[in-house]
Structures are given as C-alpha cells and as structure tokens.
Amino acid sequence: QLQLVESGGGLVQPGGSLRLSCAASGFTHYYAIGWFRQAPGKEREGVSCISSSDGSTYSESVKGRFTISRDNAKNTVYLQMNSLKPEDTAVYYCAADLSCGLLRVGQFGSWGQGTQVTVSS
C-alpha cells in the first residue's frame, strides 16, 4: 500500500486560494488519487480524483473552482483550490485506489492523515 501525506492546509479568507499536496511513498502514476473532505458533524465526501491516465473528476460543489493535477516525478498530487467558501472548511484527505470509480469513500484503501482547511474572515 502507498503511504500518503497531505500538506498545505491552513486558514484562508473567503475568496482566497490554497494548494494542497499529497505526497506518496511509492509510484503514484499507477494509481488513481482522490481528494476527500470531512466537515464537523458530516460524512466524508469525495471532492476530486485523478486517474492513472490523468483523467479528472470533480464534485459539483467544487467544479470550476478546484483543479487536481499530478507530478509523477515527485510522486505528488495537488489540489489547487480557488474562490474558497466557508462551506469548504473541512479536513481534507487524499487516498489511493486503482481507479476513481464513483469516488466513494469505501472504495479507496490507502489514506493520509488529513490536513485542515478553514475558510473564514
């Protein structure tokens, strides 16, 4: 299994931007990497995913604001988050699987520890 480590979270004002990173211990280009988030009192939900062939998917709530990308040389996947809203506040996790599928939490087997994103004025 891949070991995944997220970073890049923090406090940002509404309308601001953050870039999250998901660094892997192994070769990420064999895997689909998904980003998920969990807000207080809510279930973990899928946000975006990039497949091994660099296809990408986004949830409706972030489409047009977030961009997922990967740097295979660095074994790192990024989530660029623009036009952030207070409702984007959550702990963000990355996870790996062989495909993006339907971006369901239960599908992904390797998870990072999460990074906190807080959008507040």
Coordinates of C-alpha atoms in Angstrom, one line a residue, residues 15-84:
G15 CA -12.4 34.1 -2.0
G16 CA -8.8 33.0 -1.3
S17 CA -6.8 30.1 -2.5
L18 CA -4.8 27.2 -1.2
R19 CA -2.9 24.4 -2.8
L20 CA -2.9 21.0 -1.1
S21 CA -0.3 18.4 -1.7
C22 CA -0.5 14.6 -1.4
A23 CA 3.0 13.1 -1.3
A24 CA 3.3 9.3 -1.8
S25 CA 5.9 6.9 -0.7
G26 CA 5.6 5.0 -4.0
F27 CA 4.9 5.5 -7.7
T28 CA 1.6 7.4 -7.8
H29 CA 1.2 7.1 -11.6
Y30 CA 0.0 3.6 -11.2
Y31 CA -2.9 4.7 -9.0
A32 CA -5.9 6.9 -9.1
I33 CA -5.6 9.5 -6.3
G34 CA -8.7 11.0 -4.8
W35 CA -9.3 14.0 -2.6
F36 CA -12.0 13.8 0.1
R37 CA -13.1 16.1 2.9
Q38 CA -14.9 15.8 6.1
A39 CA -16.5 18.8 7.8
P40 CA -17.5 18.6 11.5
G41 CA -20.6 16.6 12.0
K42 CA -20.7 15.5 8.4
E43 CA -19.8 12.4 6.5
R44 CA -16.6 12.2 4.5
E45 CA -17.3 13.1 0.8
G46 CA -15.4 12.9 -2.4
V47 CA -14.1 16.1 -3.9
S48 CA -11.9 15.2 -6.8
C49 CA -9.9 12.4 -8.4
I50 CA -7.2 12.0 -11.0
S51 CA -6.8 8.7 -12.7
S52 CA -3.6 6.9 -13.7
S53 CA -4.2 8.2 -17.2
D54 CA -4.7 11.8 -15.9
G55 CA -8.4 11.9 -16.3
S56 CA -10.0 14.1 -13.6
T57 CA -13.4 14.2 -11.9
Y58 CA -14.9 16.8 -9.6
S59 CA -17.9 17.0 -7.3
E60 CA -20.5 19.5 -8.3
S61 CA -19.7 21.7 -5.3
V62 CA -16.1 22.4 -6.4
K63 CA -16.3 22.1 -10.1
G64 CA -14.8 25.2 -11.7
R65 CA -13.1 26.2 -8.5
F66 CA -10.7 23.3 -7.8
T67 CA -8.1 21.7 -10.0
I68 CA -6.4 18.4 -9.5
S69 CA -3.0 17.6 -11.0
R70 CA -0.1 15.3 -10.5
D71 CA 3.7 15.4 -10.8
N72 CA 4.8 11.8 -11.3
A73 CA 8.5 12.8 -10.9
K74 CA 7.7 13.9 -7.4
N75 CA 5.1 11.3 -6.6
T76 CA 2.8 14.1 -5.6
V77 CA -0.8 15.0 -6.4
Y78 CA -2.0 18.6 -5.9
L79 CA -5.4 20.1 -5.3
Q80 CA -5.5 23.8 -6.3
M81 CA -8.4 25.4 -4.5
N82 CA -9.6 28.8 -5.7
S83 CA -12.6 31.0 -4.7
L84 CA -12.8 29.3 -1.4

